[in-house]
Amino acid sequence: YNMGLVETKRGLELADNVNASSFCRRRLPVMMVKNHMAQTLKAATTFIEQGHIRVGPEVVKDPAFLVTRNMEDFVTWTDTSAIKKHVLDYNEMRDDFDLMN
């Protein structure tokens, strides 16, 4: 349940339904597409490999990284990411302090 492979904690009979696609849905590129951080899996994988993504405080460069339920909310852009700067500029949310960097 904590990994996000089954819906509820009710019992072990739900573990019979866990298959390879359940694990694939918890990979970082899939979570990025689901959170609208990337349009395609290929783009999400490229962003990860180039070091634009962090999960919590850690920069992740492995596209096979599995995201747990607890870590879903902590998938963000790195502070120095050019992609993050473009997104903030587009949404007109970039801070004046960030303009100096």
mmCIF file of N, CA, C and O in Angstrom, residues 8-97:
data_model
loop_
_atom_site.group_PDB
_atom_site.id
_atom_site.type_symbol
_atom_site.label_atom_id
_atom_site.label_comp_id
_atom_site.label_asym_id
_atom_site.label_seq_id
_atom_site.Cartn_x
_atom_site.Cartn_y
_atom_site.Cartn_z
ATOM 1 N N THR A 8 -5.935 -0.298 -1.226
ATOM 2 C CA THR A 8 -6.263 -0.262 0.201
ATOM 3 C C THR A 8 -5.377 -1.230 0.975
ATOM 4 O O THR A 8 -4.710 -2.085 0.404
ATOM 5 N N LYS A 9 -5.434 -1.134 2.311
ATOM 6 C CA LYS A 9 -4.650 -2.008 3.198
ATOM 7 C C LYS A 9 -5.464 -3.215 3.663
ATOM 8 O O LYS A 9 -5.110 -3.846 4.634
ATOM 9 N N ARG A 10 -6.544 -3.542 3.022
ATOM 10 C CA ARG A 10 -7.492 -4.533 3.534
ATOM 11 C C ARG A 10 -6.929 -5.929 3.740
ATOM 12 O O ARG A 10 -7.211 -6.556 4.729
ATOM 13 N N GLY A 11 -6.145 -6.422 2.819
ATOM 14 C CA GLY A 11 -5.643 -7.772 3.013
ATOM 15 C C GLY A 11 -4.624 -8.162 1.967
ATOM 16 O O GLY A 11 -4.358 -7.430 1.016
ATOM 17 N N LEU A 12 -4.074 -9.342 2.154
ATOM 18 C CA LEU A 12 -3.038 -9.809 1.241
ATOM 19 C C LEU A 12 -3.594 -10.325 -0.083
ATOM 20 O O LEU A 12 -2.832 -10.536 -1.018
ATOM 21 N N GLU A 13 -4.905 -10.521 -0.168
ATOM 22 C CA GLU A 13 -5.461 -11.003 -1.439
ATOM 23 C C GLU A 13 -5.279 -9.969 -2.548
ATOM 24 O O GLU A 13 -5.232 -10.312 -3.726
ATOM 25 N N LEU A 14 -5.137 -8.697 -2.199
ATOM 26 C CA LEU A 14 -4.871 -7.668 -3.206
ATOM 27 C C LEU A 14 -3.459 -7.788 -3.780
ATOM 28 O O LEU A 14 -3.191 -7.313 -4.877
ATOM 29 N N ALA A 15 -2.570 -8.421 -3.054
ATOM 30 C CA ALA A 15 -1.197 -8.602 -3.528
ATOM 31 C C ALA A 15 -1.139 -9.526 -4.741
ATOM 32 O O ALA A 15 -0.182 -9.464 -5.520
ATOM 33 N N ASP A 16 -2.157 -10.352 -4.926
ATOM 34 C CA ASP A 16 -2.193 -11.225 -6.103
ATOM 35 C C ASP A 16 -2.347 -10.423 -7.393
ATOM 36 O O ASP A 16 -1.976 -10.890 -8.460
ATOM 37 N N ASN A 17 -2.920 -9.224 -7.290
ATOM 38 C CA ASN A 17 -3.161 -8.403 -8.479
ATOM 39 C C ASN A 17 -1.958 -7.547 -8.866
ATOM 40 O O ASN A 17 -2.000 -6.863 -9.880
ATOM 41 N N VAL A 18 -0.900 -7.564 -8.062
ATOM 42 C CA VAL A 18 0.287 -6.757 -8.360
ATOM 43 C C VAL A 18 1.066 -7.431 -9.484
ATOM 44 O O VAL A 18 1.409 -8.602 -9.411
ATOM 45 N N ASN A 19 1.329 -6.651 -10.542
ATOM 46 C CA ASN A 19 2.102 -7.178 -11.665
ATOM 47 C C ASN A 19 3.138 -6.133 -12.096
ATOM 48 O O ASN A 19 3.294 -5.098 -11.439
ATOM 49 N N ALA A 20 3.811 -6.377 -13.187
ATOM 50 C CA ALA A 20 4.883 -5.478 -13.632
ATOM 51 C C ALA A 20 4.352 -4.092 -13.981
ATOM 52 O O ALA A 20 5.020 -3.086 -13.714
ATOM 53 N N SER A 21 3.161 -4.016 -14.540
ATOM 54 C CA SER A 21 2.627 -2.703 -14.903
ATOM 55 C C SER A 21 2.304 -1.865 -13.672
ATOM 56 O O SER A 21 2.335 -0.625 -13.733
ATOM 57 N N SER A 22 2.022 -2.514 -12.543
ATOM 58 C CA SER A 22 1.807 -1.779 -11.299
ATOM 59 C C SER A 22 3.073 -1.046 -10.886
ATOM 60 O O SER A 22 3.019 0.099 -10.431
ATOM 61 N N PHE A 23 4.218 -1.689 -11.046
ATOM 62 C CA PHE A 23 5.492 -1.051 -10.731
ATOM 63 C C PHE A 23 5.823 0.038 -11.750
ATOM 64 O O PHE A 23 6.337 1.092 -11.386
ATOM 65 N N CYS A 24 5.507 -0.195 -13.015
ATOM 66 C CA CYS A 24 5.809 0.793 -14.055
ATOM 67 C C CYS A 24 5.027 2.083 -13.834
ATOM 68 O O CYS A 24 5.521 3.171 -14.146
ATOM 69 N N ARG A 25 3.816 1.994 -13.298
ATOM 70 C CA ARG A 25 3.013 3.189 -13.033
ATOM 71 C C ARG A 25 3.579 4.021 -11.893
ATOM 72 O O ARG A 25 3.193 5.174 -11.727
ATOM 73 N N ARG A 26 4.476 3.475 -11.091
ATOM 74 C CA ARG A 26 5.072 4.214 -9.963
ATOM 75 C C ARG A 26 6.447 4.786 -10.306
ATOM 76 O O ARG A 26 7.075 5.414 -9.463
ATOM 77 N N ARG A 27 6.911 4.600 -11.543
ATOM 78 C CA ARG A 27 8.204 5.153 -11.937
ATOM 79 C C ARG A 27 8.115 6.665 -12.056
ATOM 80 O O ARG A 27 7.060 7.232 -12.318
ATOM 81 N N LEU A 28 9.239 7.329 -11.861
ATOM 82 C CA LEU A 28 9.291 8.786 -11.830
ATOM 83 C C LEU A 28 8.793 9.448 -13.116
ATOM 84 O O LEU A 28 8.003 10.397 -13.039
ATOM 85 N N PRO A 29 9.170 8.998 -14.314
ATOM 86 C CA PRO A 29 8.653 9.664 -15.519
ATOM 87 C C PRO A 29 7.125 9.594 -15.633
ATOM 88 O O PRO A 29 6.490 10.555 -16.062
ATOM 89 N N VAL A 30 6.540 8.480 -15.233
ATOM 90 C CA VAL A 30 5.085 8.334 -15.287
ATOM 91 C C VAL A 30 4.423 9.299 -14.304
ATOM 92 O O VAL A 30 3.409 9.946 -14.625
ATOM 93 N N MET A 31 5.013 9.443 -13.120
ATOM 94 C CA MET A 31 4.461 10.370 -12.135
ATOM 95 C C MET A 31 4.578 11.821 -12.621
ATOM 96 O O MET A 31 3.692 12.637 -12.354
ATOM 97 N N MET A 32 5.643 12.138 -13.362
ATOM 98 C CA MET A 32 5.797 13.492 -13.894
ATOM 99 C C MET A 32 4.730 13.799 -14.935
ATOM 100 O O MET A 32 4.174 14.900 -14.954
ATOM 101 N N VAL A 33 4.430 12.836 -15.792
ATOM 102 C CA VAL A 33 3.379 13.036 -16.793
ATOM 103 C C VAL A 33 2.024 13.166 -16.101
ATOM 104 O O VAL A 33 1.208 14.015 -16.459
ATOM 105 N N LYS A 34 1.806 12.353 -15.072
ATOM 106 C CA LYS A 34 0.542 12.405 -14.336
ATOM 107 C C LYS A 34 0.373 13.746 -13.620
ATOM 108 O O LYS A 34 -0.737 14.261 -13.533
ATOM 109 N N ASN A 35 1.467 14.350 -13.161
ATOM 110 C CA ASN A 35 1.430 15.641 -12.470
ATOM 111 C C ASN A 35 1.576 16.825 -13.427
ATOM 112 O O ASN A 35 1.749 17.955 -12.982
ATOM 113 N N HIS A 36 1.555 16.561 -14.736
ATOM 114 C CA HIS A 36 1.648 17.587 -15.776
ATOM 115 C C HIS A 36 2.963 18.364 -15.718
ATOM 116 O O HIS A 36 2.995 19.551 -16.030
ATOM 117 N N MET A 37 4.043 17.693 -15.329
ATOM 118 C CA MET A 37 5.365 18.317 -15.354
ATOM 119 C C MET A 37 6.034 18.091 -16.708
ATOM 120 O O MET A 37 7.004 18.772 -17.043
ATOM 121 N N ALA A 38 5.531 17.122 -17.465
ATOM 122 C CA ALA A 38 6.044 16.826 -18.801
ATOM 123 C C ALA A 38 4.882 16.315 -19.650
ATOM 124 O O ALA A 38 3.927 15.749 -19.119
ATOM 125 N N GLN A 39 4.999 16.511 -20.963
ATOM 126 C CA GLN A 39 3.918 16.077 -21.843
ATOM 127 C C GLN A 39 4.029 14.614 -22.230
ATOM 128 O O GLN A 39 3.014 13.953 -22.429
ATOM 129 N N THR A 40 5.252 14.119 -22.342
ATOM 130 C CA THR A 40 5.457 12.728 -22.755
ATOM 131 C C THR A 40 6.431 12.037 -21.817
ATOM 132 O O THR A 40 7.186 12.699 -21.092
ATOM 133 N N LEU A 41 6.435 10.719 -21.864
ATOM 134 C CA LEU A 41 7.380 9.949 -21.064
ATOM 135 C C LEU A 41 8.811 10.191 -21.530
ATOM 136 O O LEU A 41 9.731 10.243 -20.719
ATOM 137 N N LYS A 42 8.999 10.349 -22.834
ATOM 138 C CA LYS A 42 10.335 10.603 -23.365
ATOM 139 C C LYS A 42 10.883 11.933 -22.844
ATOM 140 O O LYS A 42 12.045 12.017 -22.435
ATOM 141 N N ALA A 43 10.055 12.971 -22.832
ATOM 142 C CA ALA A 43 10.492 14.273 -22.317
ATOM 143 C C ALA A 43 10.787 14.189 -20.828
ATOM 144 O O ALA A 43 11.781 14.750 -20.353
ATOM 145 N N ALA A 44 9.936 13.488 -20.085
ATOM 146 C CA ALA A 44 10.156 13.330 -18.644
ATOM 147 C C ALA A 44 11.462 12.595 -18.377
ATOM 148 O O ALA A 44 12.231 12.983 -17.490
ATOM 149 N N THR A 45 11.729 11.557 -19.149
ATOM 150 C CA THR A 45 12.976 10.796 -18.982
ATOM 151 C C THR A 45 14.187 11.677 -19.276
ATOM 152 O O THR A 45 15.191 11.627 -18.560
ATOM 153 N N THR A 46 14.091 12.518 -20.297
ATOM 154 C CA THR A 46 15.182 13.430 -20.630
ATOM 155 C C THR A 46 15.432 14.418 -19.502
ATOM 156 O O THR A 46 16.585 14.664 -19.126
ATOM 157 N N PHE A 47 14.365 14.995 -18.946
ATOM 158 C CA PHE A 47 14.515 15.934 -17.833
ATOM 159 C C PHE A 47 15.203 15.278 -16.647
ATOM 160 O O PHE A 47 16.055 15.880 -15.993
ATOM 161 N N ILE A 48 14.833 14.035 -16.364
ATOM 162 C CA ILE A 48 15.419 13.310 -15.224
ATOM 163 C C ILE A 48 16.902 13.049 -15.474
ATOM 164 O O ILE A 48 17.740 13.296 -14.603
ATOM 165 N N GLU A 49 17.217 12.550 -16.657
ATOM 166 C CA GLU A 49 18.613 12.218 -16.964
ATOM 167 C C GLU A 49 19.509 13.451 -16.967
ATOM 168 O O GLU A 49 20.698 13.363 -16.680
ATOM 169 N N GLN A 50 18.949 14.629 -17.285
ATOM 170 C CA GLN A 50 19.724 15.855 -17.307
ATOM 171 C C GLN A 50 19.817 16.518 -15.936
ATOM 172 O O GLN A 50 20.480 17.534 -15.779
ATOM 173 N N GLY A 51 19.141 15.966 -14.925
ATOM 174 C CA GLY A 51 19.264 16.466 -13.565
ATOM 175 C C GLY A 51 18.342 17.621 -13.229
ATOM 176 O O GLY A 51 18.656 18.416 -12.344
ATOM 177 N N HIS A 52 17.205 17.724 -13.895
ATOM 178 C CA HIS A 52 16.266 18.814 -13.632
ATOM 179 C C HIS A 52 15.260 18.484 -12.530
ATOM 180 O O HIS A 52 14.511 19.361 -12.111
ATOM 181 N N ILE A 53 15.220 17.239 -12.060
ATOM 182 C CA ILE A 53 14.176 16.801 -11.135
ATOM 183 C C ILE A 53 14.781 16.379 -9.809
ATOM 184 O O ILE A 53 15.830 15.746 -9.760
ATOM 185 N N ARG A 54 14.079 16.732 -8.734
ATOM 186 C CA ARG A 54 14.475 16.244 -7.417
ATOM 187 C C ARG A 54 13.249 15.645 -6.741
ATOM 188 O O ARG A 54 12.119 16.056 -6.980
ATOM 189 N N VAL A 55 13.506 14.674 -5.895
ATOM 190 C CA VAL A 55 12.467 14.061 -5.065
ATOM 191 C C VAL A 55 12.890 14.308 -3.634
ATOM 192 O O VAL A 55 13.862 13.726 -3.164
ATOM 193 N N GLY A 56 12.171 15.217 -2.961
ATOM 194 C CA GLY A 56 12.616 15.679 -1.657
ATOM 195 C C GLY A 56 13.871 16.506 -1.857
ATOM 196 O O GLY A 56 13.951 17.310 -2.782
ATOM 197 N N PRO A 57 14.891 16.308 -1.045
ATOM 198 C CA PRO A 57 16.124 17.082 -1.213
ATOM 199 C C PRO A 57 17.104 16.465 -2.217
ATOM 200 O O PRO A 57 18.094 17.088 -2.571
ATOM 201 N N GLU A 58 16.838 15.257 -2.686
ATOM 202 C CA GLU A 58 17.770 14.520 -3.536
ATOM 203 C C GLU A 58 17.490 14.740 -5.022
ATOM 204 O O GLU A 58 16.358 14.570 -5.472
ATOM 205 N N VAL A 59 18.508 15.090 -5.794
ATOM 206 C CA VAL A 59 18.390 15.158 -7.247
ATOM 207 C C VAL A 59 18.439 13.729 -7.765
ATOM 208 O O VAL A 59 19.326 12.952 -7.411
ATOM 209 N N VAL A 60 17.475 13.383 -8.596
ATOM 210 C CA VAL A 60 17.362 12.022 -9.126
ATOM 211 C C VAL A 60 17.725 12.049 -10.603
ATOM 212 O O VAL A 60 17.174 12.838 -11.365
ATOM 213 N N LYS A 61 18.653 11.184 -11.008
ATOM 214 C CA LYS A 61 19.052 11.082 -12.413
ATOM 215 C C LYS A 61 18.735 9.711 -12.992
ATOM 216 O O LYS A 61 19.100 9.418 -14.122
ATOM 217 N N ASP A 62 18.028 8.888 -12.244
ATOM 218 C CA ASP A 62 17.674 7.546 -12.682
ATOM 219 C C ASP A 62 16.188 7.501 -13.023
ATOM 220 O O ASP A 62 15.345 7.627 -12.140
ATOM 221 N N PRO A 63 15.823 7.326 -14.299
ATOM 222 C CA PRO A 63 14.415 7.296 -14.673
ATOM 223 C C PRO A 63 13.659 6.091 -14.112
ATOM 224 O O PRO A 63 12.432 6.093 -14.098
ATOM 225 N N ALA A 64 14.364 5.079 -13.621
ATOM 226 C CA ALA A 64 13.710 3.902 -13.056
ATOM 227 C C ALA A 64 13.370 4.079 -11.582
ATOM 228 O O ALA A 64 12.892 3.150 -10.944
ATOM 229 N N PHE A 65 13.585 5.275 -11.039
ATOM 230 C CA PHE A 65 13.302 5.557 -9.633
ATOM 231 C C PHE A 65 11.812 5.346 -9.359
ATOM 232 O O PHE A 65 10.957 5.858 -10.081
ATOM 233 N N LEU A 66 11.510 4.570 -8.317
ATOM 234 C CA LEU A 66 10.116 4.315 -7.943
ATOM 235 C C LEU A 66 9.682 5.311 -6.875
ATOM 236 O O LEU A 66 10.350 5.478 -5.862
ATOM 237 N N VAL A 67 8.551 5.963 -7.111
ATOM 238 C CA VAL A 67 8.035 6.992 -6.213
ATOM 239 C C VAL A 67 6.966 6.379 -5.309
ATOM 240 O O VAL A 67 5.975 5.839 -5.792
ATOM 241 N N THR A 68 7.176 6.472 -3.994
ATOM 242 C CA THR A 68 6.196 5.953 -3.039
ATOM 243 C C THR A 68 5.070 6.966 -2.854
ATOM 244 O O THR A 68 5.161 8.106 -3.292
ATOM 245 N N ARG A 69 4.007 6.540 -2.187
ATOM 246 C CA ARG A 69 2.892 7.445 -1.911
ATOM 247 C C ARG A 69 3.349 8.655 -1.096
ATOM 248 O O ARG A 69 2.895 9.767 -1.316
ATOM 249 N N ASN A 70 4.242 8.433 -0.137
ATOM 250 C CA ASN A 70 4.718 9.525 0.711
ATOM 251 C C ASN A 70 5.538 10.548 -0.068
ATOM 252 O O ASN A 70 5.538 11.724 0.266
ATOM 253 N N MET A 71 6.252 10.105 -1.089
ATOM 254 C CA MET A 71 7.148 10.986 -1.827
ATOM 255 C C MET A 71 6.490 11.653 -3.034
ATOM 256 O O MET A 71 7.107 12.502 -3.674
ATOM 257 N N GLU A 72 5.244 11.306 -3.360
ATOM 258 C CA GLU A 72 4.558 11.880 -4.523
ATOM 259 C C GLU A 72 4.529 13.400 -4.484
ATOM 260 O O GLU A 72 4.703 14.062 -5.503
ATOM 261 N N ASP A 73 4.294 13.964 -3.321
ATOM 262 C CA ASP A 73 4.145 15.412 -3.181
ATOM 263 C C ASP A 73 5.477 16.154 -3.239
ATOM 264 O O ASP A 73 5.486 17.383 -3.313
ATOM 265 N N PHE A 74 6.584 15.432 -3.196
ATOM 266 C CA PHE A 74 7.898 16.059 -3.139
ATOM 267 C C PHE A 74 8.655 15.982 -4.458
ATOM 268 O O PHE A 74 9.850 16.263 -4.499
ATOM 269 N N VAL A 75 7.985 15.626 -5.549
ATOM 270 C CA VAL A 75 8.603 15.607 -6.872
ATOM 271 C C VAL A 75 8.528 17.031 -7.423
ATOM 272 O O VAL A 75 7.441 17.544 -7.692
ATOM 273 N N THR A 76 9.690 17.699 -7.552
ATOM 274 C CA THR A 76 9.733 19.087 -8.009
ATOM 275 C C THR A 76 10.936 19.303 -8.917
ATOM 276 O O THR A 76 11.776 18.421 -9.076
ATOM 277 N N TRP A 77 10.996 20.496 -9.491
ATOM 278 C CA TRP A 77 12.159 20.896 -10.270
ATOM 279 C C TRP A 77 13.290 21.266 -9.323
ATOM 280 O O TRP A 77 13.045 21.726 -8.218
ATOM 281 N N THR A 78 14.520 21.105 -9.774
ATOM 282 C CA THR A 78 15.649 21.566 -8.970
ATOM 283 C C THR A 78 15.664 23.091 -8.995
ATOM 284 O O THR A 78 15.107 23.719 -9.897
ATOM 285 N N ASP A 79 16.299 23.703 -8.018
ATOM 286 C CA ASP A 79 16.303 25.157 -7.910
ATOM 287 C C ASP A 79 17.027 25.832 -9.077
ATOM 288 O O ASP A 79 16.675 26.938 -9.477
ATOM 289 N N THR A 80 18.034 25.174 -9.622
ATOM 290 C CA THR A 80 18.816 25.770 -10.699
ATOM 291 C C THR A 80 18.341 25.346 -12.085
ATOM 292 O O THR A 80 18.987 25.654 -13.080
ATOM 293 N N SER A 81 17.225 24.676 -12.179
ATOM 294 C CA SER A 81 16.731 24.149 -13.444
ATOM 295 C C SER A 81 16.258 25.267 -14.370
ATOM 296 O O SER A 81 15.478 26.135 -13.990
ATOM 297 N N ALA A 82 16.731 25.227 -15.610
ATOM 298 C CA ALA A 82 16.287 26.195 -16.611
ATOM 299 C C ALA A 82 14.822 25.956 -16.964
ATOM 300 O O ALA A 82 14.100 26.903 -17.280
ATOM 301 N N ILE A 83 14.374 24.713 -16.890
ATOM 302 C CA ILE A 83 12.977 24.387 -17.170
ATOM 303 C C ILE A 83 12.077 25.062 -16.135
ATOM 304 O O ILE A 83 11.044 25.629 -16.481
ATOM 305 N N LYS A 84 12.480 25.014 -14.877
ATOM 306 C CA LYS A 84 11.702 25.663 -13.814
ATOM 307 C C LYS A 84 11.594 27.165 -14.078
ATOM 308 O O LYS A 84 10.520 27.753 -13.915
ATOM 309 N N LYS A 85 12.680 27.782 -14.508
ATOM 310 C CA LYS A 85 12.671 29.217 -14.783
ATOM 311 C C LYS A 85 11.707 29.549 -15.925
ATOM 312 O O LYS A 85 10.970 30.528 -15.864
ATOM 313 N N HIS A 86 11.692 28.704 -16.961
ATOM 314 C CA HIS A 86 10.784 28.933 -18.082
ATOM 315 C C HIS A 86 9.328 28.767 -17.656
ATOM 316 O O HIS A 86 8.465 29.541 -18.087
ATOM 317 N N VAL A 87 9.056 27.781 -16.822
ATOM 318 C CA VAL A 87 7.691 27.562 -16.339
ATOM 319 C C VAL A 87 7.232 28.746 -15.494
ATOM 320 O O VAL A 87 6.108 29.236 -15.649
ATOM 321 N N LEU A 88 8.093 29.217 -14.603
ATOM 322 C CA LEU A 88 7.734 30.369 -13.767
ATOM 323 C C LEU A 88 7.540 31.629 -14.606
ATOM 324 O O LEU A 88 6.639 32.431 -14.335
ATOM 325 N N ASP A 89 8.375 31.825 -15.617
ATOM 326 C CA ASP A 89 8.208 32.980 -16.506
ATOM 327 C C ASP A 89 6.882 32.902 -17.255
ATOM 328 O O ASP A 89 6.168 33.890 -17.379
ATOM 329 N N TYR A 90 6.560 31.733 -17.746
ATOM 330 C CA TYR A 90 5.315 31.545 -18.495
ATOM 331 C C TYR A 90 4.092 31.822 -17.617
ATOM 332 O O TYR A 90 3.140 32.447 -18.059
ATOM 333 N N ASN A 91 4.149 31.361 -16.392
ATOM 334 C CA ASN A 91 3.029 31.559 -15.466
ATOM 335 C C ASN A 91 3.078 32.909 -14.758
ATOM 336 O O ASN A 91 2.212 33.197 -13.933
ATOM 337 N N GLU A 92 4.088 33.713 -15.090
ATOM 338 C CA GLU A 92 4.303 35.026 -14.471
ATOM 339 C C GLU A 92 4.352 34.922 -12.946
ATOM 340 O O GLU A 92 3.767 35.723 -12.224
ATOM 341 N N MET A 93 5.082 33.927 -12.459
ATOM 342 C CA MET A 93 5.202 33.693 -11.020
ATOM 343 C C MET A 93 6.640 33.810 -10.551
ATOM 344 O O MET A 93 6.939 33.536 -9.393
ATOM 345 N N ARG A 94 7.550 34.213 -11.429
ATOM 346 C CA ARG A 94 8.963 34.293 -11.058
ATOM 347 C C ARG A 94 9.198 35.454 -10.114
ATOM 348 O O ARG A 94 8.737 36.574 -10.349
ATOM 349 N N ASP A 95 9.908 35.200 -9.053
ATOM 350 C CA ASP A 95 10.168 36.193 -8.009
ATOM 351 C C ASP A 95 11.270 37.163 -8.462
ATOM 352 O O ASP A 95 12.153 36.804 -9.228
ATOM 353 N N ASP A 96 11.220 38.397 -7.982
ATOM 354 C CA ASP A 96 12.245 39.389 -8.323
ATOM 355 C C ASP A 96 13.626 38.941 -7.864
ATOM 356 O O ASP A 96 14.623 39.215 -8.523
ATOM 357 N N PHE A 97 13.690 38.236 -6.744
ATOM 358 C CA PHE A 97 14.975 37.739 -6.252
ATOM 359 C C PHE A 97 15.570 36.738 -7.239
ATOM 360 O O PHE A 97 16.779 36.706 -7.447
#
